[in-house]
Amino acid sequence: LGFEYDFQAIRHYGCDSHDAAGEMVQAMEIMHADISKSHSNPLRHLKFWNPELAEIRRAMRFFHEQVRQVLRHMRARGPPTEADFSIGAHLQRVIDPRTGKPLTDEYMLPEITAFLVAGSDTTSHTMSFASWLIAAHPHVEARICEELASLGLLATAAKPIPRAVEWEDLGKLKYLNAVVKETMRLLPVSAEVGAMDCDRDVVLAGHRIPAKTTIWAPIFLFQRSALLWERPNEFDPSRWMQPGTEYAQELKGGGACAEVAAACSAQRQEDEGGEERHRPLRYAPFSQGPRSCVGQPMAELSYKSALATIYGRFTFDIDESMPSDPSKIADSGIIALTLHVKECLLRPRLRVREK
């Protein structure tokens, strides 16, 4: 699926703080935290006397060497076979239109870096948040189990090991997909992402924004805005069972919500004759447009299949260290490039379902 390279993360991580897998994770955590700090203070790297910067530079050197090691491994394996559908194989097949030849190391290294960084913790954090929210809402878990049972994916006393999730199942897991969407609305791992450049003058909430201005719209804020969502802080997967939920729309009650809806309608009229994608969005955990998350399809495949497999076999309790109120979960989180919690979220009950 990735680069056919074994970091031995499962085999050794946690056993020796000096193993490559452990150092790789630590290096990425340090770099992620640095990126978030640099957002608020772009000049922080000029403080060369700061010992924290030396740690960051060491982490970056180690990480870049690991990326080069992955590339050397890919090159040593030779040209990919037709049956190799890994990301690394696809990158090796890409032809540079300027030269007519495969990508050089100069272009391959940033691509490998992007996949390793963007895919290192985003999907796992989303699944952790989803599991916490499901555990806090037993009726949601019950409905997930009903859906899994209807497809033969739920463990029972008669069949303690259900069949494996198949490709055809993913499109049928509509409620599970709604649960993950609602999780990503409340707790988007890319919580800070949302920068865009205006290609023309824009009037936003009565304020004129000149062309070529960069607007920063944190996803965490507008996906919880009372101007855009009814019951914005409530975990309600059923809202996603209606088509078009991701688009901005008029809310009940009028007021400021009506003003937002009117602005959205005006935008639709201005773009009339264009494609559907021009409709204003109120939900964009993967961002939107030509520079949206390149790993979105793989992330969706991963969390659907993984959660279906896990919940077909296990259930979870919320650990005593975690809040039981879903509205308080953000208080337990930190942002270090991605939104994640300070401590562990859940504790599995290792028993097969009896029903």
PDB file of C-alpha atoms in Angstrom, residues 36-328:
ATOM      1  CA  SER A  36       2.200  24.692  14.559  1.00  0.00           C
ATOM      2  CA  LYS A  37       4.461  26.968  16.608  1.00  0.00           C
ATOM      3  CA  SER A  38       5.831  28.540  13.428  1.00  0.00           C
ATOM      4  CA  HIS A  39       2.304  29.468  12.353  1.00  0.00           C
ATOM      5  CA  SER A  40       2.027  31.839  15.304  1.00  0.00           C
ATOM      6  CA  ASN A  41       5.652  32.990  15.146  1.00  0.00           C
ATOM      7  CA  PRO A  42       7.229  32.645  11.673  1.00  0.00           C
ATOM      8  CA  LEU A  43      10.471  34.248  12.932  1.00  0.00           C
ATOM      9  CA  ARG A  44      11.091  31.773  15.744  1.00  0.00           C
ATOM     10  CA  HIS A  45      13.843  30.005  13.777  1.00  0.00           C
ATOM     11  CA  LEU A  46      15.924  33.190  13.853  1.00  0.00           C
ATOM     12  CA  LYS A  47      16.497  32.587  17.570  1.00  0.00           C
ATOM     13  CA  PHE A  48      19.556  30.431  16.898  1.00  0.00           C
ATOM     14  CA  TRP A  49      20.420  30.374  20.611  1.00  0.00           C
ATOM     15  CA  ASN A  50      17.215  28.492  21.432  1.00  0.00           C
ATOM     16  CA  PRO A  51      18.188  24.871  22.338  1.00  0.00           C
ATOM     17  CA  GLU A  52      14.801  23.700  21.073  1.00  0.00           C
ATOM     18  CA  LEU A  53      15.884  24.554  17.525  1.00  0.00           C
ATOM     19  CA  ALA A  54      18.864  22.208  17.758  1.00  0.00           C
ATOM     20  CA  GLU A  55      16.488  19.375  18.652  1.00  0.00           C
ATOM     21  CA  ILE A  56      14.296  20.274  15.682  1.00  0.00           C
ATOM     22  CA  ARG A  57      17.271  20.267  13.308  1.00  0.00           C
ATOM     23  CA  ARG A  58      18.364  16.835  14.594  1.00  0.00           C
ATOM     24  CA  ALA A  59      14.843  15.514  14.084  1.00  0.00           C
ATOM     25  CA  MET A  60      14.719  16.893  10.541  1.00  0.00           C
ATOM     26  CA  ARG A  61      18.100  15.378   9.639  1.00  0.00           C
ATOM     27  CA  PHE A  62      17.025  11.973  10.932  1.00  0.00           C
ATOM     28  CA  PHE A  63      13.664  12.148   9.154  1.00  0.00           C
ATOM     29  CA  HIS A  64      15.191  13.191   5.821  1.00  0.00           C
ATOM     30  CA  GLU A  65      17.721  10.367   6.037  1.00  0.00           C
ATOM     31  CA  GLN A  66      14.880   7.894   6.621  1.00  0.00           C
ATOM     32  CA  VAL A  67      13.068   9.250   3.561  1.00  0.00           C
ATOM     33  CA  ARG A  68      16.239   8.830   1.494  1.00  0.00           C
ATOM     34  CA  GLN A  69      16.503   5.259   2.818  1.00  0.00           C
ATOM     35  CA  VAL A  70      12.959   4.558   1.609  1.00  0.00           C
ATOM     36  CA  LEU A  71      13.845   5.911  -1.833  1.00  0.00           C
ATOM     37  CA  ARG A  72      17.039   3.829  -1.989  1.00  0.00           C
ATOM     38  CA  HIS A  73      14.967   0.767  -1.111  1.00  0.00           C
ATOM     39  CA  MET A  74      12.502   1.575  -3.908  1.00  0.00           C
ATOM     40  CA  ARG A  75      15.295   2.072  -6.449  1.00  0.00           C
ATOM     41  CA  ALA A  76      17.018  -1.153  -5.401  1.00  0.00           C
ATOM     42  CA  ARG A  77      13.846  -3.158  -6.093  1.00  0.00           C
ATOM     43  CA  GLY A  78      13.951  -2.067  -9.708  1.00  0.00           C
ATOM     44  CA  PRO A  79      11.023  -1.100 -11.950  1.00  0.00           C
ATOM     45  CA  PRO A  80       7.645  -2.038 -10.432  1.00  0.00           C
ATOM     46  CA  THR A  81       5.708  -4.966 -11.837  1.00  0.00           C
ATOM     47  CA  GLU A  82       2.225  -4.565 -13.315  1.00  0.00           C
ATOM     48  CA  ALA A  83       0.783  -6.240 -10.210  1.00  0.00           C
ATOM     49  CA  ASP A  84       2.403  -3.683  -7.874  1.00  0.00           C
ATOM     50  CA  PHE A  85      -0.211  -1.054  -6.966  1.00  0.00           C
ATOM     51  CA  SER A  86       1.663   0.504  -4.045  1.00  0.00           C
ATOM     52  CA  ILE A  87       2.141   4.264  -3.788  1.00  0.00           C
ATOM     53  CA  GLY A  88       5.848   3.820  -4.381  1.00  0.00           C
ATOM     54  CA  ALA A  89       5.185   1.887  -7.584  1.00  0.00           C
ATOM     55  CA  HIS A  90       2.846   4.582  -8.884  1.00  0.00           C
ATOM     56  CA  LEU A  91       5.452   7.257  -8.171  1.00  0.00           C
ATOM     57  CA  GLN A  92       8.054   5.273 -10.091  1.00  0.00           C
ATOM     58  CA  ARG A  93       5.703   5.095 -13.070  1.00  0.00           C
ATOM     59  CA  VAL A  94       5.166   8.864 -13.224  1.00  0.00           C
ATOM     60  CA  ILE A  95       6.821  10.447 -16.252  1.00  0.00           C
ATOM     61  CA  ASP A  96       8.145  14.001 -16.037  1.00  0.00           C
ATOM     62  CA  PRO A  97       6.497  15.788 -19.005  1.00  0.00           C
ATOM     63  CA  ARG A  98       9.516  18.087 -19.336  1.00  0.00           C
ATOM     64  CA  THR A  99      12.030  15.289 -19.820  1.00  0.00           C
ATOM     65  CA  GLY A 100       9.950  12.288 -20.846  1.00  0.00           C
ATOM     66  CA  LYS A 101      11.743  10.283 -18.150  1.00  0.00           C
ATOM     67  CA  PRO A 102      10.772   8.993 -14.672  1.00  0.00           C
ATOM     68  CA  LEU A 103      10.938  11.436 -11.776  1.00  0.00           C
ATOM     69  CA  THR A 104      14.392  12.165 -10.416  1.00  0.00           C
ATOM     70  CA  ASP A 105      15.305  11.874  -6.746  1.00  0.00           C
ATOM     71  CA  GLU A 106      14.835  15.635  -6.445  1.00  0.00           C
ATOM     72  CA  TYR A 107      11.111  15.221  -7.155  1.00  0.00           C
ATOM     73  CA  MET A 108      10.617  11.809  -5.577  1.00  0.00           C
ATOM     74  CA  LEU A 109      11.853  12.797  -2.109  1.00  0.00           C
ATOM     75  CA  PRO A 110       9.194  15.512  -1.509  1.00  0.00           C
ATOM     76  CA  GLU A 111       6.463  13.155  -2.723  1.00  0.00           C
ATOM     77  CA  ILE A 112       7.539  10.415  -0.311  1.00  0.00           C
ATOM     78  CA  THR A 113       7.785  12.984   2.479  1.00  0.00           C
ATOM     79  CA  ALA A 114       4.252  14.229   1.806  1.00  0.00           C
ATOM     80  CA  PHE A 115       2.754  10.738   2.014  1.00  0.00           C
ATOM     81  CA  LEU A 116       4.684   9.826   5.167  1.00  0.00           C
ATOM     82  CA  VAL A 117       3.832  13.070   6.985  1.00  0.00           C
ATOM     83  CA  ALA A 118       0.209  13.395   5.865  1.00  0.00           C
ATOM     84  CA  GLY A 119      -0.607   9.738   6.451  1.00  0.00           C
ATOM     85  CA  SER A 120       1.280   9.146   9.689  1.00  0.00           C
ATOM     86  CA  ASP A 121      -1.398   9.958  12.256  1.00  0.00           C
ATOM     87  CA  THR A 122      -4.379  11.614  10.584  1.00  0.00           C
ATOM     88  CA  THR A 123      -6.453   8.493   9.954  1.00  0.00           C
ATOM     89  CA  SER A 124      -5.526   6.893  13.282  1.00  0.00           C
ATOM     90  CA  HIS A 125      -6.554  10.024  15.208  1.00  0.00           C
ATOM     91  CA  THR A 126      -9.871  10.134  13.342  1.00  0.00           C
ATOM     92  CA  MET A 127     -10.567   6.506  14.251  1.00  0.00           C
ATOM     93  CA  SER A 128      -9.616   7.183  17.882  1.00  0.00           C
ATOM     94  CA  PHE A 129     -11.956  10.176  18.060  1.00  0.00           C
ATOM     95  CA  ALA A 130     -14.719   8.155  16.391  1.00  0.00           C
ATOM     96  CA  SER A 131     -14.282   5.307  18.880  1.00  0.00           C
ATOM     97  CA  TRP A 132     -14.466   7.744  21.797  1.00  0.00           C
ATOM     98  CA  LEU A 133     -17.642   9.381  20.487  1.00  0.00           C
ATOM     99  CA  ILE A 134     -19.220   5.997  19.770  1.00  0.00           C
ATOM    100  CA  ALA A 135     -18.415   4.823  23.301  1.00  0.00           C
ATOM    101  CA  ALA A 136     -20.057   7.973  24.674  1.00  0.00           C
ATOM    102  CA  HIS A 137     -23.227   7.285  22.653  1.00  0.00           C
ATOM    103  CA  PRO A 138     -24.365   3.647  23.082  1.00  0.00           C
ATOM    104  CA  HIS A 139     -27.332   4.117  20.726  1.00  0.00           C
ATOM    105  CA  VAL A 140     -24.883   5.006  17.941  1.00  0.00           C
ATOM    106  CA  GLU A 141     -22.863   1.849  18.573  1.00  0.00           C
ATOM    107  CA  ALA A 142     -26.060  -0.213  18.579  1.00  0.00           C
ATOM    108  CA  ARG A 143     -26.985   1.112  15.151  1.00  0.00           C
ATOM    109  CA  ILE A 144     -23.478   0.413  13.837  1.00  0.00           C
ATOM    110  CA  CYS A 145     -23.791  -3.165  15.082  1.00  0.00           C
ATOM    111  CA  GLU A 146     -27.137  -3.548  13.335  1.00  0.00           C
ATOM    112  CA  GLU A 147     -25.562  -2.414  10.085  1.00  0.00           C
ATOM    113  CA  LEU A 148     -22.601  -4.769  10.505  1.00  0.00           C
ATOM    114  CA  ALA A 149     -24.895  -7.670  11.415  1.00  0.00           C
ATOM    115  CA  SER A 150     -26.966  -7.120   8.281  1.00  0.00           C
ATOM    116  CA  LEU A 151     -23.807  -7.674   6.236  1.00  0.00           C
ATOM    117  CA  GLY A 152     -22.524 -10.632   8.251  1.00  0.00           C
ATOM    118  CA  LEU A 153     -19.661  -8.578   9.706  1.00  0.00           C
ATOM    119  CA  LEU A 154     -20.615  -8.827  13.406  1.00  0.00           C
ATOM    120  CA  ALA A 155     -19.199 -11.462  15.759  1.00  0.00           C
ATOM    121  CA  THR A 156     -21.793 -13.633  17.496  1.00  0.00           C
ATOM    122  CA  ALA A 157     -21.707 -16.563  19.900  1.00  0.00           C
ATOM    123  CA  ALA A 158     -22.412 -18.863  16.976  1.00  0.00           C
ATOM    124  CA  LYS A 159     -19.781 -17.202  14.780  1.00  0.00           C
ATOM    125  CA  PRO A 160     -17.158 -15.511  16.984  1.00  0.00           C
ATOM    126  CA  ILE A 161     -14.972 -14.619  14.004  1.00  0.00           C
ATOM    127  CA  PRO A 162     -17.024 -12.799  11.346  1.00  0.00           C
ATOM    128  CA  ARG A 163     -16.036 -12.756   7.721  1.00  0.00           C
ATOM    129  CA  ALA A 164     -13.504 -10.217   6.467  1.00  0.00           C
ATOM    130  CA  VAL A 165     -14.639  -6.846   5.156  1.00  0.00           C
ATOM    131  CA  GLU A 166     -14.695  -6.778   1.359  1.00  0.00           C
ATOM    132  CA  TRP A 167     -14.671  -3.942  -1.166  1.00  0.00           C
ATOM    133  CA  GLU A 168     -18.374  -4.372  -1.904  1.00  0.00           C
ATOM    134  CA  ASP A 169     -19.201  -3.814   1.794  1.00  0.00           C
ATOM    135  CA  LEU A 170     -17.741  -0.310   1.969  1.00  0.00           C
ATOM    136  CA  GLY A 171     -20.495   1.332  -0.055  1.00  0.00           C
ATOM    137  CA  LYS A 172     -23.143  -0.338   2.122  1.00  0.00           C
ATOM    138  CA  LEU A 173     -21.779   0.961   5.434  1.00  0.00           C
ATOM    139  CA  LYS A 174     -23.781   4.171   5.169  1.00  0.00           C
ATOM    140  CA  TYR A 175     -24.344   4.766   8.877  1.00  0.00           C
ATOM    141  CA  LEU A 176     -20.732   3.981   9.786  1.00  0.00           C
ATOM    142  CA  ASN A 177     -19.665   6.481   7.135  1.00  0.00           C
ATOM    143  CA  ALA A 178     -22.061   9.043   8.657  1.00  0.00           C
ATOM    144  CA  VAL A 179     -20.498   8.439  12.074  1.00  0.00           C
ATOM    145  CA  VAL A 180     -17.011   9.162  10.739  1.00  0.00           C
ATOM    146  CA  LYS A 181     -18.194  12.273   8.886  1.00  0.00           C
ATOM    147  CA  GLU A 182     -19.773  13.624  12.058  1.00  0.00           C
ATOM    148  CA  THR A 183     -16.555  12.805  13.925  1.00  0.00           C
ATOM    149  CA  MET A 184     -14.498  14.740  11.381  1.00  0.00           C
ATOM    150  CA  ARG A 185     -16.948  17.647  11.606  1.00  0.00           C
ATOM    151  CA  LEU A 186     -16.569  17.945  15.375  1.00  0.00           C
ATOM    152  CA  LEU A 187     -12.916  16.930  15.625  1.00  0.00           C
ATOM    153  CA  PRO A 188     -11.108  17.455  12.303  1.00  0.00           C
ATOM    154  CA  VAL A 189      -7.513  16.323  12.645  1.00  0.00           C
ATOM    155  CA  SER A 190      -6.384  19.024  10.201  1.00  0.00           C
ATOM    156  CA  ALA A 191      -8.046  21.579  12.435  1.00  0.00           C
ATOM    157  CA  GLU A 192      -5.912  24.566  11.407  1.00  0.00           C
ATOM    158  CA  VAL A 193      -5.962  24.044   7.647  1.00  0.00           C
ATOM    159  CA  GLY A 194      -8.030  26.515   5.661  1.00  0.00           C
ATOM    160  CA  ALA A 195      -5.839  29.084   3.886  1.00  0.00           C
ATOM    161  CA  MET A 196      -6.983  30.375   0.512  1.00  0.00           C
ATOM    162  CA  ASP A 197      -6.190  33.276  -1.820  1.00  0.00           C
ATOM    163  CA  CYS A 198      -8.942  35.484  -3.242  1.00  0.00           C
ATOM    164  CA  ASP A 199      -8.686  35.634  -7.024  1.00  0.00           C
ATOM    165  CA  ARG A 200     -11.002  38.678  -7.060  1.00  0.00           C
ATOM    166  CA  ASP A 201     -12.551  41.194  -4.674  1.00  0.00           C
ATOM    167  CA  VAL A 202     -14.960  39.520  -2.255  1.00  0.00           C
ATOM    168  CA  VAL A 203     -17.535  40.937   0.164  1.00  0.00           C
ATOM    169  CA  LEU A 204     -17.641  38.719   3.245  1.00  0.00           C
ATOM    170  CA  ALA A 205     -20.127  39.504   6.039  1.00  0.00           C
ATOM    171  CA  GLY A 206     -20.197  43.130   4.916  1.00  0.00           C
ATOM    172  CA  HIS A 207     -16.417  43.455   4.744  1.00  0.00           C
ATOM    173  CA  ARG A 208     -14.618  43.967   1.435  1.00  0.00           C
ATOM    174  CA  ILE A 209     -11.676  41.606   0.954  1.00  0.00           C
ATOM    175  CA  PRO A 210      -9.385  42.770  -1.885  1.00  0.00           C
ATOM    176  CA  ALA A 211      -8.117  40.398  -4.532  1.00  0.00           C
ATOM    177  CA  LYS A 212      -4.858  38.533  -3.806  1.00  0.00           C
ATOM    178  CA  THR A 213      -5.592  38.576  -0.063  1.00  0.00           C
ATOM    179  CA  THR A 214      -4.928  35.356   1.847  1.00  0.00           C
ATOM    180  CA  ILE A 215      -7.830  34.301   4.063  1.00  0.00           C
ATOM    181  CA  TRP A 216      -7.295  31.843   6.899  1.00  0.00           C
ATOM    182  CA  ALA A 217     -10.467  29.955   7.800  1.00  0.00           C
ATOM    183  CA  PRO A 218      -9.710  27.309  10.469  1.00  0.00           C
ATOM    184  CA  ILE A 219     -11.749  24.204   9.710  1.00  0.00           C
ATOM    185  CA  PHE A 220     -12.358  23.539  13.405  1.00  0.00           C
ATOM    186  CA  LEU A 221     -14.237  26.846  13.741  1.00  0.00           C
ATOM    187  CA  PHE A 222     -16.551  26.874  10.735  1.00  0.00           C
ATOM    188  CA  GLN A 223     -17.457  23.206  11.152  1.00  0.00           C
ATOM    189  CA  ARG A 224     -18.752  24.080  14.636  1.00  0.00           C
ATOM    190  CA  SER A 225     -20.237  27.474  13.789  1.00  0.00           C
ATOM    191  CA  ALA A 226     -23.803  28.126  14.965  1.00  0.00           C
ATOM    192  CA  LEU A 227     -24.172  30.286  11.855  1.00  0.00           C
ATOM    193  CA  LEU A 228     -23.804  27.206   9.682  1.00  0.00           C
ATOM    194  CA  TRP A 229     -25.030  24.254  11.755  1.00  0.00           C
ATOM    195  CA  GLU A 230     -28.021  23.422  13.880  1.00  0.00           C
ATOM    196  CA  ARG A 231     -26.901  21.997  17.237  1.00  0.00           C
ATOM    197  CA  PRO A 232     -23.261  22.528  16.160  1.00  0.00           C
ATOM    198  CA  ASN A 233     -21.676  20.927  19.237  1.00  0.00           C
ATOM    199  CA  GLU A 234     -23.947  17.887  19.299  1.00  0.00           C
ATOM    200  CA  PHE A 235     -22.737  14.544  17.961  1.00  0.00           C
ATOM    201  CA  ASP A 236     -25.506  13.509  15.576  1.00  0.00           C
ATOM    202  CA  PRO A 237     -24.446  11.140  12.757  1.00  0.00           C
ATOM    203  CA  SER A 238     -28.026  11.025  11.435  1.00  0.00           C
ATOM    204  CA  ARG A 239     -27.604  14.514   9.962  1.00  0.00           C
ATOM    205  CA  TRP A 240     -25.357  12.917   7.336  1.00  0.00           C
ATOM    206  CA  MET A 241     -28.053  10.530   6.150  1.00  0.00           C
ATOM    207  CA  GLN A 242     -29.493  13.462   4.179  1.00  0.00           C
ATOM    208  CA  PRO A 243     -27.786  14.307   0.848  1.00  0.00           C
ATOM    209  CA  GLY A 244     -26.114  17.691   0.550  1.00  0.00           C
ATOM    210  CA  THR A 245     -25.336  18.063   4.249  1.00  0.00           C
ATOM    211  CA  GLU A 246     -21.849  19.354   3.463  1.00  0.00           C
ATOM    212  CA  TYR A 247     -23.209  22.469   1.716  1.00  0.00           C
ATOM    213  CA  ALA A 248     -24.107  25.725   3.476  1.00  0.00           C
ATOM    214  CA  GLN A 249     -27.863  26.170   3.724  1.00  0.00           C
ATOM    215  CA  GLU A 250     -30.503  28.243   5.445  1.00  0.00           C
ATOM    216  CA  LEU A 251     -31.121  27.247   9.043  1.00  0.00           C
ATOM    217  CA  LYS A 252     -34.254  27.400  11.111  1.00  0.00           C
ATOM    218  CA  GLY A 253     -34.671  30.555  13.180  1.00  0.00           C
ATOM    219  CA  GLY A 254     -33.363  33.166  10.746  1.00  0.00           C
ATOM    220  CA  GLY A 255     -31.215  35.918  12.245  1.00  0.00           C
ATOM    221  CA  ALA A 256     -27.520  35.668  11.525  1.00  0.00           C
ATOM    222  CA  CYS A 257     -28.106  32.211  10.041  1.00  0.00           C
ATOM    223  CA  ALA A 258     -30.441  33.723   7.463  1.00  0.00           C
ATOM    224  CA  GLU A 259     -27.791  36.294   6.542  1.00  0.00           C
ATOM    225  CA  VAL A 260     -25.252  33.537   5.964  1.00  0.00           C
ATOM    226  CA  ALA A 261     -27.773  31.599   3.866  1.00  0.00           C
ATOM    227  CA  ALA A 262     -28.521  34.722   1.816  1.00  0.00           C
ATOM    228  CA  ALA A 263     -24.807  35.246   1.201  1.00  0.00           C
ATOM    229  CA  CYS A 264     -24.514  31.614   0.115  1.00  0.00           C
ATOM    230  CA  SER A 265     -27.482  32.033  -2.235  1.00  0.00           C
ATOM    231  CA  ALA A 266     -25.891  35.133  -3.729  1.00  0.00           C
ATOM    232  CA  GLN A 267     -22.690  33.190  -4.297  1.00  0.00           C
ATOM    233  CA  ARG A 268     -24.643  30.430  -6.044  1.00  0.00           C
ATOM    234  CA  GLN A 269     -26.329  32.991  -8.284  1.00  0.00           C
ATOM    235  CA  GLU A 270     -22.992  34.572  -9.125  1.00  0.00           C
ATOM    236  CA  ASP A 271     -21.636  31.180 -10.096  1.00  0.00           C
ATOM    237  CA  GLU A 272     -24.823  30.161 -11.889  1.00  0.00           C
ATOM    238  CA  GLY A 273     -24.017  28.035 -14.882  1.00  0.00           C
ATOM    239  CA  GLY A 274     -20.906  26.674 -13.193  1.00  0.00           C
ATOM    240  CA  GLU A 275     -20.408  23.232 -11.772  1.00  0.00           C
ATOM    241  CA  GLU A 276     -21.890  21.902  -8.537  1.00  0.00           C
ATOM    242  CA  ARG A 277     -18.577  22.222  -6.722  1.00  0.00           C
ATOM    243  CA  HIS A 278     -18.969  26.001  -6.609  1.00  0.00           C
ATOM    244  CA  ARG A 279     -21.674  25.706  -3.947  1.00  0.00           C
ATOM    245  CA  PRO A 280     -20.323  27.054  -0.634  1.00  0.00           C
ATOM    246  CA  LEU A 281     -19.217  24.308   1.723  1.00  0.00           C
ATOM    247  CA  ARG A 282     -19.567  24.224   5.496  1.00  0.00           C
ATOM    248  CA  TYR A 283     -17.684  20.922   5.829  1.00  0.00           C
ATOM    249  CA  ALA A 284     -14.181  20.415   4.455  1.00  0.00           C
ATOM    250  CA  PRO A 285     -11.998  18.175   6.669  1.00  0.00           C
ATOM    251  CA  PHE A 286      -9.897  17.255   3.633  1.00  0.00           C
ATOM    252  CA  SER A 287      -9.950  20.837   2.322  1.00  0.00           C
ATOM    253  CA  GLN A 288     -11.369  21.373  -1.160  1.00  0.00           C
ATOM    254  CA  GLY A 289     -10.341  22.057  -4.734  1.00  0.00           C
ATOM    255  CA  PRO A 290      -7.281  20.996  -6.753  1.00  0.00           C
ATOM    256  CA  ARG A 291      -5.035  21.156  -3.665  1.00  0.00           C
ATOM    257  CA  SER A 292      -7.284  19.144  -1.383  1.00  0.00           C
ATOM    258  CA  CYS A 293      -5.877  16.183   0.542  1.00  0.00           C
ATOM    259  CA  VAL A 294      -4.234  13.797  -1.906  1.00  0.00           C
ATOM    260  CA  GLY A 295      -4.747  10.927   0.537  1.00  0.00           C
ATOM    261  CA  GLN A 296      -8.517  11.322   0.961  1.00  0.00           C
ATOM    262  CA  PRO A 297      -9.521   8.167  -0.974  1.00  0.00           C
ATOM    263  CA  MET A 298      -6.977   6.064   0.909  1.00  0.00           C
ATOM    264  CA  ALA A 299      -8.066   7.562   4.254  1.00  0.00           C
ATOM    265  CA  GLU A 300     -11.727   6.789   3.547  1.00  0.00           C
ATOM    266  CA  LEU A 301     -10.853   3.233   2.556  1.00  0.00           C
ATOM    267  CA  SER A 302      -8.738   2.802   5.692  1.00  0.00           C
ATOM    268  CA  TYR A 303     -11.147   4.100   8.310  1.00  0.00           C
ATOM    269  CA  LYS A 304     -14.202   2.359   6.867  1.00  0.00           C
ATOM    270  CA  SER A 305     -12.548  -1.043   6.624  1.00  0.00           C
ATOM    271  CA  ALA A 306     -10.670  -0.711   9.941  1.00  0.00           C
ATOM    272  CA  LEU A 307     -13.650   0.491  12.004  1.00  0.00           C
ATOM    273  CA  ALA A 308     -15.925  -2.137  10.466  1.00  0.00           C
ATOM    274  CA  THR A 309     -13.391  -4.834  11.344  1.00  0.00           C
ATOM    275  CA  ILE A 310     -12.812  -3.546  14.884  1.00  0.00           C
ATOM    276  CA  TYR A 311     -16.461  -2.980  15.798  1.00  0.00           C
ATOM    277  CA  GLY A 312     -17.384  -6.327  14.338  1.00  0.00           C
ATOM    278  CA  ARG A 313     -15.242  -7.902  17.059  1.00  0.00           C
ATOM    279  CA  PHE A 314     -14.845  -5.450  19.951  1.00  0.00           C
ATOM    280  CA  THR A 315     -16.569  -2.770  21.964  1.00  0.00           C
ATOM    281  CA  PHE A 316     -14.938   0.002  23.978  1.00  0.00           C
ATOM    282  CA  ASP A 317     -15.248   1.758  27.323  1.00  0.00           C
ATOM    283  CA  ILE A 318     -14.167   5.341  27.948  1.00  0.00           C
ATOM    284  CA  ASP A 319     -11.135   5.477  30.204  1.00  0.00           C
ATOM    285  CA  GLU A 320     -11.580   7.219  33.558  1.00  0.00           C
ATOM    286  CA  SER A 321      -8.991   9.831  32.557  1.00  0.00           C
ATOM    287  CA  MET A 322     -11.163  11.040  29.684  1.00  0.00           C
ATOM    288  CA  PRO A 323     -14.199  13.337  29.987  1.00  0.00           C
ATOM    289  CA  SER A 324     -17.593  11.723  29.483  1.00  0.00           C
ATOM    290  CA  ASP A 325     -19.097  14.871  27.964  1.00  0.00           C
ATOM    291  CA  PRO A 326     -18.406  14.995  24.190  1.00  0.00           C
ATOM    292  CA  SER A 327     -18.340  18.802  24.269  1.00  0.00           C
ATOM    293  CA  LYS A 328     -15.270  18.609  26.550  1.00  0.00           C
TER     294      LYS A 328
END
